[in-house]
């Protein structure tokens, strides 16, 4: 069995904490591990790391590698970078092609597909379900994993179960996200399951179903894997549900009696996080008086509340979200509005992650920008220059190896270095601990696109 983890989602429904540049699969929302780390660790109980394939896009390439490396998982050989955003059906088709060409999989190999940003527990229970689903898939079925609903939920799609076949059911139909009245009917009916977005099938079965129901995808995976990558952008932007599952006669649902949450909204976050005696979720420096059943996630500032109930409050460096519980799905309307206004706060954090570490914009104004730069041990930035700005570095922690034109200099804690405009330079962490630097940029233009790279170990020149 092989596993495909889909890790290319943009996660805008959890704005302002999750944004396009750093989506929810990389967030640590319910413990010390990110959602992607949790997903990979669950699968390692069933499938060895060399048989796990992760599909993401180029923007998240270094995020994925660093995130999994943090928990001791090396997936360099099993990382597929989508050249364009094309939803789950093309992503799965491309990953199946990779399994055939690069992993040598035969037609009867079973593939398990999982999103990267869901919470599932207990993990050992899922392990048993995956093994059972493998047997079902070998019979020629496409297995969807249905979750027994515990409440009416309008944020999830539903599966209507049909004929019972041993431990699973034929899929009668898929239902879109309902209103609350319809969701309540589904729960009371008892024959409906939440659609978890997890699947199992053999390579032969899914390829034939693509050929039958999604020929525009099938025709683009007929050649080599490299040809499929080249053709990827021409594939339709469509989910696997629309492309195949809703049309296939081979679809069955396998009910899971397990805790599952797709963390699709702040209401979902409130559900999974630990609460105090008043039903409040409090993260950060929080003081509340008479506040009940409210989620409060703070960042750097003290947040104080009085007499609130059923609210969602989320603070980041540059934004604050305040919403009624139950209305969290409308966060997408906020993000859409920001995108229409072309405001970068819709998709950028003040902290930006790079393959060498990250930087945080502390202050920005006319002709200047102040950053805190964190460089991981033994990592280095590209050799670069800027036409429109100078830079002044002050080392806060660690030891920096600096290249200024043809000179090599070491600067230590409390020491500084000035880099004039149009001067080639490079920063490198020469030590064994993270290197922290305060950078002050000054000039007529301080945008991130004023970078001329002439050498880069991460291939960005």
Short mmCIF file of C-alpha atoms in Angstrom, two decimals:
data_model
loop_
_atom_site.label_atom_id
_atom_site.label_comp_id
_atom_site.label_asym_id
_atom_site.label_seq_id
_atom_site.Cartn_x
_atom_site.Cartn_y
_atom_site.Cartn_z
CA UNK A 1 0.00 0.00 0.00
CA UNK A 2 1.10 3.54 -0.80
CA UNK A 3 -0.19 6.77 0.74
CA UNK A 4 -0.81 10.16 -0.84
CA UNK A 5 -0.97 13.22 1.44
CA UNK A 6 -2.58 16.28 -0.14
CA UNK A 7 -0.78 19.33 1.30
CA UNK A 8 -1.41 22.12 -1.18
CA UNK A 9 -4.43 23.85 0.40
CA UNK A 10 -4.34 27.58 1.13
CA UNK A 11 -6.30 27.46 4.40
CA UNK A 12 -7.94 30.89 4.21
CA UNK A 13 -10.92 29.87 6.37
CA UNK A 14 -8.71 30.25 9.45
CA UNK A 15 -7.63 33.79 8.61
CA UNK A 16 -5.89 35.71 10.15
CA UNK A 17 -3.82 32.89 11.69
CA UNK A 18 -3.75 30.83 8.48
CA UNK A 19 -3.05 32.58 5.18
CA UNK A 20 -2.07 31.57 1.69
CA UNK A 21 1.65 32.05 2.41
CA UNK A 22 1.43 29.89 5.55
CA UNK A 23 -1.74 27.74 5.55
CA UNK A 24 -3.29 25.68 8.31
CA UNK A 25 -1.50 22.38 7.60
CA UNK A 26 1.64 23.98 9.08
CA UNK A 27 -0.07 25.38 12.20
CA UNK A 28 0.25 23.77 15.64
CA UNK A 29 -3.33 24.15 16.82
CA UNK A 30 -3.85 21.22 19.20
CA UNK A 31 -0.44 20.37 20.59
CA UNK A 32 3.26 20.42 19.78
CA UNK A 33 2.90 19.02 16.24
CA UNK A 34 1.52 20.72 13.16
CA UNK A 35 -1.46 19.18 11.39
CA UNK A 36 0.85 17.95 8.61
CA UNK A 37 3.20 16.37 11.15
CA UNK A 38 0.27 14.65 12.85
CA UNK A 39 -0.97 13.28 9.51
CA UNK A 40 2.43 11.88 8.54
CA UNK A 41 3.01 10.32 11.97
CA UNK A 42 -0.41 8.60 11.83
CA UNK A 43 0.41 7.04 8.49
CA UNK A 44 3.84 5.85 9.59
CA UNK A 45 2.09 3.35 11.83
CA UNK A 46 0.78 1.66 8.68
CA UNK A 47 3.02 2.69 5.79
CA UNK A 48 6.83 3.13 5.69
CA UNK A 49 8.14 6.63 4.83
CA UNK A 50 9.45 5.59 1.40
CA UNK A 51 5.87 4.68 0.42
CA UNK A 52 4.38 8.05 1.40
CA UNK A 53 3.97 10.66 -1.35
CA UNK A 54 3.18 14.29 -0.53
CA UNK A 55 1.59 16.57 -3.12
CA UNK A 56 2.02 20.30 -2.55
CA UNK A 57 3.01 23.35 -4.60
CA UNK A 58 6.35 25.08 -5.04
CA UNK A 59 5.48 27.81 -2.53
CA UNK A 60 5.28 25.22 0.26
CA UNK A 61 8.22 23.05 -0.80
CA UNK A 62 10.55 24.20 1.98
CA UNK A 63 7.71 24.41 4.51
CA UNK A 64 6.89 20.74 3.99
CA UNK A 65 10.51 19.59 4.18
CA UNK A 66 11.29 21.62 7.29
CA UNK A 67 8.04 20.66 8.99
CA UNK A 68 8.59 16.93 8.57
CA UNK A 69 12.33 17.12 9.25
CA UNK A 70 11.43 18.60 12.64
CA UNK A 71 9.83 15.26 13.59
CA UNK A 72 12.51 13.12 11.96
CA UNK A 73 10.75 12.33 8.67
CA UNK A 74 12.71 12.67 5.41
CA UNK A 75 10.48 12.79 2.34
CA UNK A 76 12.82 14.37 -0.24
CA UNK A 77 12.21 11.49 -2.66
CA UNK A 78 8.42 11.53 -2.30
CA UNK A 79 7.58 15.20 -2.74
CA UNK A 80 5.52 16.23 -5.80
CA UNK A 81 5.36 19.94 -6.61
CA UNK A 82 2.26 20.97 -8.55
CA UNK A 83 3.15 23.54 -11.23
CA UNK A 84 -0.34 25.08 -10.86
CA UNK A 85 -3.25 24.93 -8.42
CA UNK A 86 -5.75 22.41 -9.79
CA UNK A 87 -7.76 20.93 -6.89
CA UNK A 88 -7.79 17.32 -5.65
CA UNK A 89 -8.66 15.33 -8.80
CA UNK A 90 -5.60 16.38 -10.86
CA UNK A 91 -3.42 16.19 -7.73
CA UNK A 92 -4.46 12.59 -7.08
CA UNK A 93 -4.05 11.65 -10.74
CA UNK A 94 -0.54 13.11 -10.80
CA UNK A 95 0.40 11.29 -7.59
CA UNK A 96 -0.92 7.98 -8.96
CA UNK A 97 1.23 8.51 -12.06
CA UNK A 98 4.22 9.13 -9.77
CA UNK A 99 3.55 5.87 -7.94
CA UNK A 100 3.56 3.98 -11.25
CA UNK A 101 6.63 5.64 -12.81
CA UNK A 102 8.84 6.39 -9.81
CA UNK A 103 7.82 3.79 -7.21
CA UNK A 104 7.23 0.93 -9.63
CA UNK A 105 3.68 0.26 -8.46
CA UNK A 106 1.58 -2.38 -10.23
CA UNK A 107 -2.08 -2.02 -11.20
CA UNK A 108 -3.31 -3.90 -8.13
CA UNK A 109 -1.43 -1.64 -5.67
CA UNK A 110 -3.79 0.03 -3.18
CA UNK A 111 -3.45 3.79 -2.67
CA UNK A 112 -4.68 5.55 0.46
CA UNK A 113 -5.38 9.29 0.08
CA UNK A 114 -5.52 11.70 3.01
CA UNK A 115 -5.74 15.48 3.46
CA UNK A 116 -2.88 16.97 5.47
CA UNK A 117 -4.87 19.23 7.79
CA UNK A 118 -7.40 17.11 9.72
CA UNK A 119 -7.48 15.97 13.34
CA UNK A 120 -8.15 12.25 13.87
CA UNK A 121 -7.98 10.33 17.11
CA UNK A 122 -7.18 7.84 18.35
CA UNK A 123 -4.55 7.23 15.66
CA UNK A 124 -4.31 3.48 16.33
CA UNK A 125 -8.01 3.10 15.51
CA UNK A 126 -7.46 4.69 12.10
CA UNK A 127 -4.65 2.21 11.48
CA UNK A 128 -7.11 -0.69 11.73
CA UNK A 129 -9.62 1.06 9.47
CA UNK A 130 -6.99 1.64 6.78
CA UNK A 131 -6.05 -2.04 6.78
CA UNK A 132 -9.71 -3.04 6.38
CA UNK A 133 -10.20 -0.47 3.61
CA UNK A 134 -7.24 -2.00 1.76
CA UNK A 135 -9.13 -5.31 1.52
CA UNK A 136 -12.29 -3.55 0.31
CA UNK A 137 -10.35 -1.61 -2.33
CA UNK A 138 -8.80 -4.81 -3.67
CA UNK A 139 -12.31 -5.95 -4.60
CA UNK A 140 -12.52 -3.10 -7.14
CA UNK A 141 -14.28 -0.51 -4.97
CA UNK A 142 -13.34 3.12 -4.43
CA UNK A 143 -13.56 3.49 -0.67
CA UNK A 144 -14.67 6.75 0.92
CA UNK A 145 -14.22 7.03 4.66
CA UNK A 146 -17.47 8.22 6.22
CA UNK A 147 -17.60 9.69 9.71
CA UNK A 148 -20.61 9.00 11.91
CA UNK A 149 -22.02 12.49 12.61
CA UNK A 150 -22.21 13.49 16.27
CA UNK A 151 -24.18 16.69 15.62
CA UNK A 152 -25.80 18.61 12.77
CA UNK A 153 -22.95 20.32 10.92
CA UNK A 154 -23.49 22.65 7.98
CA UNK A 155 -19.76 22.98 7.23
CA UNK A 156 -19.32 19.38 6.01
CA UNK A 157 -20.40 17.48 2.92
CA UNK A 158 -22.43 14.30 3.53
CA UNK A 159 -22.58 10.80 2.06
CA UNK A 160 -25.93 9.00 1.83
CA UNK A 161 -25.36 5.30 2.47
CA UNK A 162 -27.19 2.79 0.29
CA UNK A 163 -27.05 -0.99 0.15
CA UNK A 164 -25.16 -2.65 3.01
CA UNK A 165 -22.27 -4.91 1.94
CA UNK A 166 -20.65 -6.45 5.02
CA UNK A 167 -18.86 -3.62 6.86
CA UNK A 168 -19.46 -0.99 4.19
CA UNK A 169 -22.23 0.52 2.06
CA UNK A 170 -22.75 1.41 -1.56
CA UNK A 171 -22.78 5.18 -1.96
CA UNK A 172 -26.30 6.27 -2.86
CA UNK A 173 -25.33 9.91 -3.39
CA UNK A 174 -23.13 12.74 -2.17
CA UNK A 175 -24.73 15.81 -0.61
CA UNK A 176 -23.35 19.35 -0.62
CA UNK A 177 -22.87 21.29 2.60
CA UNK A 178 -26.45 21.70 3.89
CA UNK A 179 -28.22 24.38 5.89
CA UNK A 180 -28.74 23.64 9.59
CA UNK A 181 -32.31 22.32 9.16
CA UNK A 182 -31.20 19.85 6.49
CA UNK A 183 -28.13 18.84 8.53
CA UNK A 184 -30.39 18.02 11.47
CA UNK A 185 -32.53 15.80 9.20
CA UNK A 186 -29.40 13.96 8.05
CA UNK A 187 -28.38 13.23 11.63
CA UNK A 188 -31.87 12.11 12.63
CA UNK A 189 -32.10 9.86 9.54
CA UNK A 190 -29.04 7.88 10.60
CA UNK A 191 -28.06 6.89 7.05
CA UNK A 192 -25.79 9.85 6.38
CA UNK A 193 -22.08 10.24 7.08
CA UNK A 194 -19.68 13.16 6.98
CA UNK A 195 -17.42 13.05 3.95
CA UNK A 196 -13.90 12.92 5.42
CA UNK A 197 -12.00 13.45 2.15
CA UNK A 198 -10.04 10.20 2.67
CA UNK A 199 -10.11 7.48 0.00
CA UNK A 200 -8.65 4.08 -0.85
CA UNK A 201 -8.54 2.42 -4.28
CA UNK A 202 -6.30 0.34 -6.51
CA UNK A 203 -4.36 2.04 -9.28
CA UNK A 204 -6.25 0.06 -11.92
CA UNK A 205 -9.65 1.09 -10.53
CA UNK A 206 -8.96 4.82 -10.25
CA UNK A 207 -7.31 5.06 -13.68
CA UNK A 208 -10.30 3.37 -15.33
CA UNK A 209 -12.66 5.72 -13.48
CA UNK A 210 -10.65 8.75 -14.64
CA UNK A 211 -10.85 7.39 -18.19
CA UNK A 212 -14.63 6.93 -17.93
CA UNK A 213 -15.66 10.04 -16.00
CA UNK A 214 -12.81 12.56 -16.37
CA UNK A 215 -11.16 11.96 -19.78
CA UNK A 216 -9.61 15.45 -19.74
CA UNK A 217 -7.57 14.31 -16.72
CA UNK A 218 -6.95 10.77 -17.96
CA UNK A 219 -5.48 11.92 -21.29
CA UNK A 220 -2.90 14.03 -19.45
CA UNK A 221 -1.48 11.12 -17.45
CA UNK A 222 -1.04 8.74 -20.36
CA UNK A 223 2.63 9.50 -20.96
CA UNK A 224 5.54 9.71 -18.54
CA UNK A 225 5.41 11.39 -15.15
CA UNK A 226 7.46 14.28 -16.55
CA UNK A 227 4.92 14.72 -19.35
CA UNK A 228 2.11 14.69 -16.79
CA UNK A 229 3.86 17.50 -14.90
CA UNK A 230 4.19 19.49 -18.12
CA UNK A 231 0.49 18.97 -18.92
CA UNK A 232 -0.72 19.60 -15.38
CA UNK A 233 -1.74 23.23 -15.87
CA UNK A 234 -4.09 22.21 -18.70
CA UNK A 235 -6.09 19.90 -16.41
CA UNK A 236 -9.46 21.13 -15.09
CA UNK A 237 -9.69 22.71 -11.63
CA UNK A 238 -11.99 20.09 -10.11
CA UNK A 239 -12.28 18.02 -6.94
CA UNK A 240 -12.14 14.24 -6.91
CA UNK A 241 -15.73 14.21 -5.65
CA UNK A 242 -17.04 16.09 -8.70
CA UNK A 243 -14.70 14.48 -11.21
CA UNK A 244 -15.15 10.83 -10.20
CA UNK A 245 -16.91 9.97 -6.94
CA UNK A 246 -20.33 11.44 -7.71
CA UNK A 247 -20.41 9.62 -11.07
CA UNK A 248 -18.82 6.29 -10.20
CA UNK A 249 -20.76 3.06 -9.60
CA UNK A 250 -17.77 1.71 -7.70
CA UNK A 251 -18.00 4.20 -4.80
CA UNK A 252 -18.62 2.71 -1.35
CA UNK A 253 -18.48 4.30 2.07
CA UNK A 254 -16.72 2.72 5.02
CA UNK A 255 -18.08 4.15 8.29
CA UNK A 256 -15.52 5.16 10.92
CA UNK A 257 -16.44 5.31 14.58
CA UNK A 258 -13.68 7.77 15.40
CA UNK A 259 -13.11 11.42 16.29
CA UNK A 260 -12.54 13.48 13.14
CA UNK A 261 -12.43 17.21 12.54
CA UNK A 262 -11.34 18.93 9.34
CA UNK A 263 -10.49 22.16 11.22
CA UNK A 264 -12.37 24.03 8.53
CA UNK A 265 -13.37 27.04 10.63
CA UNK A 266 -12.81 28.80 13.93
CA UNK A 267 -15.92 27.03 15.22
CA UNK A 268 -14.07 23.74 14.62
CA UNK A 269 -11.03 25.08 16.47
CA UNK A 270 -13.22 25.96 19.44
CA UNK A 271 -14.58 22.42 19.48
CA UNK A 272 -11.19 20.67 19.65
CA UNK A 273 -9.31 22.94 22.07
CA UNK A 274 -9.21 22.62 25.84
CA UNK A 275 -11.71 24.79 27.70
CA UNK A 276 -11.89 26.23 31.21
CA UNK A 277 -14.81 25.87 33.61
CA UNK A 278 -16.74 28.60 31.79
CA UNK A 279 -16.34 26.97 28.40
CA UNK A 280 -13.70 29.46 27.28
CA UNK A 281 -10.69 28.65 25.11
CA UNK A 282 -7.86 30.97 26.16
CA UNK A 283 -4.47 31.12 24.45
CA UNK A 284 -2.05 33.90 25.30
CA UNK A 285 -2.20 36.70 27.90
CA UNK A 286 -5.95 36.72 28.60
CA UNK A 287 -7.96 38.30 31.42
CA UNK A 288 -11.72 37.75 31.33
CA UNK A 289 -14.58 38.86 33.54
CA UNK A 290 -17.98 37.25 33.08
CA UNK A 291 -17.03 35.76 29.70
CA UNK A 292 -18.43 32.38 28.70
CA UNK A 293 -18.14 29.89 25.83
CA UNK A 294 -15.76 32.14 23.90
CA UNK A 295 -12.56 31.42 22.00
CA UNK A 296 -9.77 33.94 22.62
CA UNK A 297 -6.41 33.46 20.90
CA UNK A 298 -3.90 36.20 21.63
CA UNK A 299 -0.46 36.92 20.30
CA UNK A 300 1.72 39.63 21.88
CA UNK A 301 -0.83 41.87 23.54
CA UNK A 302 -2.95 41.44 26.64
CA UNK A 303 -6.56 40.73 25.68
CA UNK A 304 -9.19 41.56 28.30
CA UNK A 305 -12.91 40.81 27.93
CA UNK A 306 -15.99 41.64 29.99
CA UNK A 307 -19.40 40.02 29.78
CA UNK A 308 -18.96 38.30 26.45
CA UNK A 309 -20.56 35.06 25.30
CA UNK A 310 -20.31 32.87 22.20
CA UNK A 311 -17.61 34.89 20.44
CA UNK A 312 -14.46 34.11 18.46
CA UNK A 313 -11.53 36.48 19.02
CA UNK A 314 -8.23 35.92 17.21
CA UNK A 315 -5.31 38.34 17.35
CA UNK A 316 -2.15 38.31 15.23
CA UNK A 317 0.61 40.90 14.73
CA UNK A 318 -1.35 42.75 12.07
CA UNK A 319 -5.03 41.79 12.39
CA UNK A 320 -7.83 41.01 14.84
CA UNK A 321 -10.86 38.86 14.01
CA UNK A 322 -14.02 39.15 16.13
CA UNK A 323 -17.00 37.00 15.15
CA UNK A 324 -20.02 35.26 16.61
CA UNK A 325 -19.63 31.54 17.15
CA UNK A 326 -21.61 29.82 14.41
CA UNK A 327 -20.71 32.44 11.80
CA UNK A 328 -17.10 31.36 11.29
CA UNK A 329 -17.76 30.14 7.73
CA UNK A 330 -18.16 33.81 6.75
CA UNK A 331 -14.45 34.45 7.33
CA UNK A 332 -14.00 33.61 3.65
CA UNK A 333 -16.09 36.71 2.84
CA UNK A 334 -13.58 38.85 4.75
CA UNK A 335 -10.67 37.29 2.85
CA UNK A 336 -12.47 37.70 -0.49
CA UNK A 337 -13.01 41.38 0.28
CA UNK A 338 -9.36 41.88 1.18
CA UNK A 339 -8.31 40.13 -2.02
CA UNK A 340 -10.58 42.36 -4.08
CA UNK A 341 -8.88 45.37 -2.50
CA UNK A 342 -5.51 43.75 -3.30
CA UNK A 343 -4.41 43.98 0.31
CA UNK A 344 -1.46 41.71 1.04
CA UNK A 345 -2.74 41.13 4.59
CA UNK A 346 -5.14 38.63 2.97
CA UNK A 347 -2.32 36.24 2.08
CA UNK A 348 0.89 37.41 3.79
CA UNK A 349 1.90 37.13 7.44
CA UNK A 350 4.26 39.58 9.09
CA UNK A 351 6.44 36.46 9.46
CA UNK A 352 7.63 34.97 6.18
CA UNK A 353 9.24 31.53 6.02
CA UNK A 354 12.22 30.78 3.83
CA UNK A 355 14.29 27.59 3.32
CA UNK A 356 16.98 29.01 5.61
CA UNK A 357 14.62 30.13 8.42
CA UNK A 358 12.25 33.09 8.61
CA UNK A 359 11.96 36.84 9.00
CA UNK A 360 9.39 39.04 10.74
CA UNK A 361 8.62 42.62 9.72
CA UNK A 362 8.67 44.63 12.95
CA UNK A 363 8.05 48.05 11.45
CA UNK A 364 7.69 49.55 7.99
CA UNK A 365 7.37 53.13 6.81
CA UNK A 366 8.37 55.55 4.08
CA UNK A 367 11.90 54.60 2.97
CA UNK A 368 12.57 52.10 5.76
CA UNK A 369 11.75 48.60 6.99
CA UNK A 370 12.86 46.83 10.20
CA UNK A 371 13.05 43.02 10.32
CA UNK A 372 13.96 40.33 12.80
CA UNK A 373 15.77 37.57 10.87
CA UNK A 374 16.16 34.02 12.19
CA UNK A 375 18.63 31.76 10.35
CA UNK A 376 18.76 28.06 11.22
CA UNK A 377 22.12 26.43 12.09
CA UNK A 378 24.37 25.76 9.07
CA UNK A 379 21.98 27.56 6.70
CA UNK A 380 22.70 30.62 4.57
CA UNK A 381 20.92 33.18 2.42
CA UNK A 382 21.65 33.64 -1.27
CA UNK A 383 24.52 35.78 -2.48
CA UNK A 384 22.57 38.88 -3.49
CA UNK A 385 22.44 42.62 -3.96
CA UNK A 386 19.84 45.41 -3.84
CA UNK A 387 19.76 48.45 -6.12
CA UNK A 388 17.44 50.61 -4.02
CA UNK A 389 18.28 50.00 -0.38
CA UNK A 390 21.12 49.66 2.09
CA UNK A 391 21.01 47.29 5.07
CA UNK A 392 22.34 47.50 8.60
CA UNK A 393 22.59 44.27 10.60
CA UNK A 394 22.89 43.89 14.38
CA UNK A 395 23.49 40.38 15.75
CA UNK A 396 21.22 39.63 18.72
CA UNK A 397 22.13 35.97 19.18
CA UNK A 398 24.64 33.60 17.61
CA UNK A 399 27.52 34.16 15.19
CA UNK A 400 27.09 35.41 11.62
CA UNK A 401 29.44 34.75 8.75
CA UNK A 402 29.11 37.69 6.36
CA UNK A 403 30.28 37.99 2.76
CA UNK A 404 30.67 41.61 1.54
CA UNK A 405 31.86 41.56 -2.06
CA UNK A 406 35.08 39.54 -1.77
CA UNK A 407 35.54 39.92 2.00
CA UNK A 408 34.56 37.33 4.65
CA UNK A 409 33.80 38.65 8.13
CA UNK A 410 32.46 37.11 11.35
CA UNK A 411 30.19 39.22 13.57
CA UNK A 412 29.07 38.21 17.04
CA UNK A 413 26.37 39.19 19.55
CA UNK A 414 26.19 42.95 19.95
CA UNK A 415 28.24 43.62 16.82
CA UNK A 416 26.95 45.14 13.59
CA UNK A 417 27.61 45.40 9.87
CA UNK A 418 26.59 47.92 7.19
CA UNK A 419 25.82 46.81 3.62
CA UNK A 420 25.73 49.63 1.03
CA UNK A 421 23.44 49.63 -2.01
CA UNK A 422 24.50 47.61 -5.06
CA UNK A 423 26.92 45.50 -3.01
CA UNK A 424 26.93 41.72 -3.24
CA UNK A 425 26.52 40.18 0.20
CA UNK A 426 25.51 37.00 2.00
CA UNK A 427 24.46 36.08 5.55
CA UNK A 428 25.30 32.66 6.93
CA UNK A 429 24.78 31.00 10.31
CA UNK A 430 28.27 29.78 11.17
CA UNK A 431 27.26 28.34 14.54
CA UNK A 432 25.24 25.53 16.10
CA UNK A 433 22.41 27.67 17.52
CA UNK A 434 19.82 29.77 15.65
CA UNK A 435 21.18 33.12 14.49
CA UNK A 436 19.02 36.16 15.30
CA UNK A 437 19.61 39.46 13.57
CA UNK A 438 17.85 42.83 13.50
CA UNK A 439 17.98 44.28 10.00
CA UNK A 440 17.24 47.93 9.21
CA UNK A 441 16.63 48.63 5.52
CA UNK A 442 16.81 52.18 4.18
CA UNK A 443 16.24 53.49 0.68
CA UNK A 444 13.80 54.75 -1.92
CA UNK A 445 12.29 51.26 -2.31
CA UNK A 446 12.25 48.44 0.29
CA UNK A 447 10.10 45.85 -1.50
CA UNK A 448 11.03 42.16 -1.41
CA UNK A 449 11.42 42.05 -5.20
CA UNK A 450 14.51 44.28 -5.09
CA UNK A 451 16.78 41.23 -4.87
CA UNK A 452 19.33 40.23 -7.49
CA UNK A 453 20.56 36.70 -6.69
CA UNK A 454 23.73 35.39 -8.28
CA UNK A 455 24.22 32.24 -6.19
CA UNK A 456 21.80 30.22 -4.08
CA UNK A 457 22.01 26.71 -2.58
CA UNK A 458 18.19 26.41 -2.75
CA UNK A 459 17.99 26.88 -6.53
CA UNK A 460 16.27 30.28 -6.51
CA UNK A 461 18.62 32.13 -8.86
#
